[in-house]
């Protein structure tokens, strides 16, 4: 398993190693000791799985507020997505900045998104399935988000295409109107290699 951006508890692109032969391949997608060595030392307590039928479905940008914040480990198990993390930690010198990576069933990459970052993705083809591990269970009273287009993310959408959105995501506040409850921990967001 290799990692880009091996700073403890920061957004990280993880590339699990695949072992293949004529039958297919095998990969280890999570190992607590391996992830702890990468600085990801949270305990995951909930797994989620979503299906987005239409291409260019956009989910996000979501988070849970303290004290029920969630670290997430995201991967695409069918299709391709563009996955994004946005720094929403108050006082961070990289507040409002984002990183993104293509995750696909083919490449097997995963994105680790710590507490203090909004998360979202857009599907790049029909019938995308995404799974993610969370470090806390869903807490509706702490559910939050910001509008997908308010951050300046370079979403890979074809010209003239408006993404499919949930009713909830259509009415999220903009980043400019968001009053962040997340504290900056002294580590600015760094680019994914």
CSV table of C-alpha atoms in Angstrom, one decimal:
chain,number,residue,atom,x,y,z
A,1,UNK,CA,0.0,0.0,0.0
A,2,UNK,CA,1.4,3.3,-0.9
A,3,UNK,CA,0.3,6.8,0.0
A,4,UNK,CA,0.7,10.3,-1.5
A,5,UNK,CA,1.0,13.0,1.1
A,6,UNK,CA,1.9,11.0,4.2
A,7,UNK,CA,1.2,13.8,6.7
A,8,UNK,CA,-0.6,12.4,9.8
A,9,UNK,CA,-4.4,12.9,9.8
A,10,UNK,CA,-4.4,15.0,6.6
A,11,UNK,CA,-6.2,14.3,3.4
A,12,UNK,CA,-4.3,11.4,1.7
A,13,UNK,CA,-4.6,9.5,-1.6
A,14,UNK,CA,-4.0,5.9,-0.9
A,15,UNK,CA,-3.1,3.4,-3.5
A,16,UNK,CA,-3.6,-0.2,-2.3
A,17,UNK,CA,-1.4,-2.8,-4.0
A,18,UNK,CA,-3.2,-5.4,-6.1
A,19,UNK,CA,-1.9,-8.9,-6.5
A,20,UNK,CA,-3.1,-10.4,-9.7
A,21,UNK,CA,-3.0,-13.5,-11.8
A,22,UNK,CA,-5.1,-15.2,-14.5
A,23,UNK,CA,-8.1,-15.4,-12.1
A,24,UNK,CA,-8.2,-11.7,-11.3
A,25,UNK,CA,-6.7,-9.8,-8.4
A,26,UNK,CA,-6.7,-9.4,-4.6
A,27,UNK,CA,-6.2,-6.2,-2.6
A,28,UNK,CA,-6.2,-5.3,1.1
A,29,UNK,CA,-8.3,-2.1,1.3
A,30,UNK,CA,-7.9,-1.5,5.0
A,31,UNK,CA,-5.5,-2.7,7.7
A,32,UNK,CA,-5.5,-0.8,11.0
A,33,UNK,CA,-1.7,-1.2,11.6
A,34,UNK,CA,-0.8,-0.2,8.0
A,35,UNK,CA,-3.1,2.9,8.2
A,36,UNK,CA,-1.8,3.9,11.6
A,37,UNK,CA,1.8,3.9,10.2
A,38,UNK,CA,0.5,6.4,7.6
A,39,UNK,CA,-0.8,8.6,10.4
A,40,UNK,CA,-4.5,7.5,10.0
A,41,UNK,CA,-5.1,6.3,13.5
A,42,UNK,CA,-8.9,6.5,13.8
A,43,UNK,CA,-11.4,3.8,14.5
A,44,UNK,CA,-14.0,3.2,11.8
A,45,UNK,CA,-17.4,2.3,13.2
A,46,UNK,CA,-19.7,2.6,10.1
A,47,UNK,CA,-19.6,1.6,6.5
A,48,UNK,CA,-21.7,3.2,3.8
A,49,UNK,CA,-22.5,2.2,0.2
A,50,UNK,CA,-24.2,4.4,-2.4
A,51,UNK,CA,-25.3,3.9,-6.0
A,52,UNK,CA,-25.6,6.9,-8.3
A,53,UNK,CA,-27.4,5.8,-11.5
A,54,UNK,CA,-27.1,8.8,-13.8
A,55,UNK,CA,-23.6,10.0,-14.9
A,56,UNK,CA,-22.7,13.4,-13.5
A,57,UNK,CA,-24.6,12.9,-10.2
A,58,UNK,CA,-22.9,15.1,-7.6
A,59,UNK,CA,-23.1,14.3,-3.9
A,60,UNK,CA,-21.8,16.9,-1.5
A,61,UNK,CA,-20.2,18.8,-0.1
A,62,UNK,CA,-21.0,17.1,3.2
A,63,UNK,CA,-19.6,16.8,6.8
A,64,UNK,CA,-20.7,16.1,10.4
A,65,UNK,CA,-20.1,18.8,12.9
A,66,UNK,CA,-18.3,18.4,16.3
A,67,UNK,CA,-18.6,16.5,18.5
A,68,UNK,CA,-19.8,14.0,15.9
A,69,UNK,CA,-17.3,14.7,13.1
A,70,UNK,CA,-16.4,11.9,10.8
A,71,UNK,CA,-13.1,10.8,9.3
A,72,UNK,CA,-13.9,9.0,6.0
A,73,UNK,CA,-12.1,6.5,3.8
A,74,UNK,CA,-13.7,6.6,0.4
A,75,UNK,CA,-13.4,4.3,-2.6
A,76,UNK,CA,-15.3,3.6,-5.8
A,77,UNK,CA,-16.2,0.0,-6.3
A,78,UNK,CA,-18.0,0.3,-9.7
A,79,UNK,CA,-17.4,3.0,-12.3
A,80,UNK,CA,-15.4,6.3,-11.9
A,81,UNK,CA,-15.8,9.3,-9.7
A,82,UNK,CA,-14.0,12.6,-9.0
A,83,UNK,CA,-13.7,12.8,-5.2
A,84,UNK,CA,-13.0,16.1,-3.4
A,85,UNK,CA,-12.1,17.3,0.1
A,86,UNK,CA,-12.4,21.0,1.0
A,87,UNK,CA,-10.7,22.5,4.1
A,88,UNK,CA,-13.4,24.1,6.3
A,89,UNK,CA,-11.4,24.5,9.5
A,90,UNK,CA,-11.8,27.9,11.0
A,91,UNK,CA,-8.4,29.8,11.0
A,92,UNK,CA,-6.7,27.5,8.5
A,93,UNK,CA,-4.5,29.3,6.1
A,94,UNK,CA,-5.9,26.9,3.4
A,95,UNK,CA,-9.5,27.4,4.4
A,96,UNK,CA,-11.7,26.9,1.4
A,97,UNK,CA,-9.0,25.3,-0.7
A,98,UNK,CA,-9.6,21.8,-2.0
A,99,UNK,CA,-7.9,18.7,-3.4
A,100,UNK,CA,-9.4,16.0,-5.6
A,101,UNK,CA,-8.6,12.7,-7.3
A,102,UNK,CA,-10.2,10.3,-9.6
A,103,UNK,CA,-11.3,7.1,-7.8
A,104,UNK,CA,-12.4,4.1,-9.9
A,105,UNK,CA,-13.1,0.4,-9.7
A,106,UNK,CA,-10.2,0.0,-12.1
A,107,UNK,CA,-7.5,2.0,-10.2
A,108,UNK,CA,-8.6,1.0,-6.7
A,109,UNK,CA,-7.4,4.3,-5.2
A,110,UNK,CA,-9.0,5.6,-1.9
A,111,UNK,CA,-9.2,9.0,-0.4
A,112,UNK,CA,-8.9,9.6,3.3
A,113,UNK,CA,-10.7,12.7,4.5
A,114,UNK,CA,-10.3,13.7,8.1
A,115,UNK,CA,-12.7,15.7,10.3
A,116,UNK,CA,-12.7,19.4,9.3
A,117,UNK,CA,-13.0,18.8,5.6
A,118,UNK,CA,-16.2,18.8,3.5
A,119,UNK,CA,-16.5,15.8,1.2
A,120,UNK,CA,-18.2,15.4,-2.2
A,121,UNK,CA,-17.9,13.6,-5.5
A,122,UNK,CA,-19.3,13.6,-9.0
A,123,UNK,CA,-19.9,10.5,-11.0
A,124,UNK,CA,-18.1,10.3,-14.3
A,125,UNK,CA,-20.2,7.5,-15.8
A,126,UNK,CA,-23.5,5.8,-15.1
A,127,UNK,CA,-24.1,3.3,-12.2
A,128,UNK,CA,-21.3,4.3,-9.9
A,129,UNK,CA,-21.0,2.6,-6.6
A,130,UNK,CA,-19.1,4.3,-3.7
A,131,UNK,CA,-18.3,2.8,-0.3
A,132,UNK,CA,-16.8,4.6,2.6
A,133,UNK,CA,-15.8,3.9,6.1
A,134,UNK,CA,-16.7,6.5,8.8
A,135,UNK,CA,-15.2,7.1,12.3
A,136,UNK,CA,-18.6,8.0,13.8
A,137,UNK,CA,-22.1,6.9,13.1
A,138,UNK,CA,-24.6,9.1,11.3
A,139,UNK,CA,-25.9,11.9,13.6
A,140,UNK,CA,-28.7,13.9,11.8
A,141,UNK,CA,-28.5,16.8,14.3
A,142,UNK,CA,-24.8,17.2,13.2
A,143,UNK,CA,-25.3,16.7,9.5
A,144,UNK,CA,-24.0,19.7,7.4
A,145,UNK,CA,-22.8,20.8,4.1
A,146,UNK,CA,-21.9,23.6,1.7
A,147,UNK,CA,-23.0,24.2,-1.8
A,148,UNK,CA,-21.0,22.4,-4.4
A,149,UNK,CA,-20.4,25.4,-6.7
A,150,UNK,CA,-19.5,27.9,-4.0
A,151,UNK,CA,-15.9,26.8,-3.5
A,152,UNK,CA,-14.5,27.1,-7.0
A,153,UNK,CA,-13.8,23.4,-7.5
A,154,UNK,CA,-12.8,22.4,-11.0
A,155,UNK,CA,-15.5,19.7,-11.3
A,156,UNK,CA,-14.9,17.6,-14.5
A,157,UNK,CA,-18.3,18.3,-15.9
A,158,UNK,CA,-18.9,18.6,-19.7
A,159,UNK,CA,-19.7,22.1,-20.9
A,160,UNK,CA,-23.3,23.0,-20.3
A,161,UNK,CA,-24.0,20.0,-18.0
A,162,UNK,CA,-25.6,20.7,-14.6
A,163,UNK,CA,-25.0,17.8,-12.2
A,164,UNK,CA,-27.9,15.8,-10.7
A,165,UNK,CA,-28.3,17.0,-7.1
A,166,UNK,CA,-30.4,15.9,-4.1
A,167,UNK,CA,-33.0,18.4,-2.8
A,168,UNK,CA,-30.8,18.8,0.3
A,169,UNK,CA,-27.7,19.7,-1.8
A,170,UNK,CA,-29.6,22.3,-3.8
A,171,UNK,CA,-30.2,24.4,-0.6
A,172,UNK,CA,-26.9,24.1,1.3
A,173,UNK,CA,-25.3,27.4,2.4
A,174,UNK,CA,-22.4,28.8,0.4
A,175,UNK,CA,-18.9,28.6,1.7
A,176,UNK,CA,-19.1,32.4,2.2
A,177,UNK,CA,-22.2,32.0,4.4
A,178,UNK,CA,-20.8,29.0,6.4
A,179,UNK,CA,-19.8,29.6,10.0
A,180,UNK,CA,-17.3,26.8,10.6
A,181,UNK,CA,-17.4,24.9,13.9
A,182,UNK,CA,-14.1,23.0,13.0
A,183,UNK,CA,-10.8,24.1,14.7
A,184,UNK,CA,-7.6,24.4,12.7
A,185,UNK,CA,-5.0,21.9,14.0
A,186,UNK,CA,-1.9,23.6,12.7
A,187,UNK,CA,-1.5,21.5,9.6
A,188,UNK,CA,-2.5,23.3,6.3
A,189,UNK,CA,-4.0,21.3,3.4
A,190,UNK,CA,-1.3,20.1,1.1
A,191,UNK,CA,-1.7,19.0,-2.6
A,192,UNK,CA,-2.1,15.4,-3.5
A,193,UNK,CA,0.9,14.2,-5.5
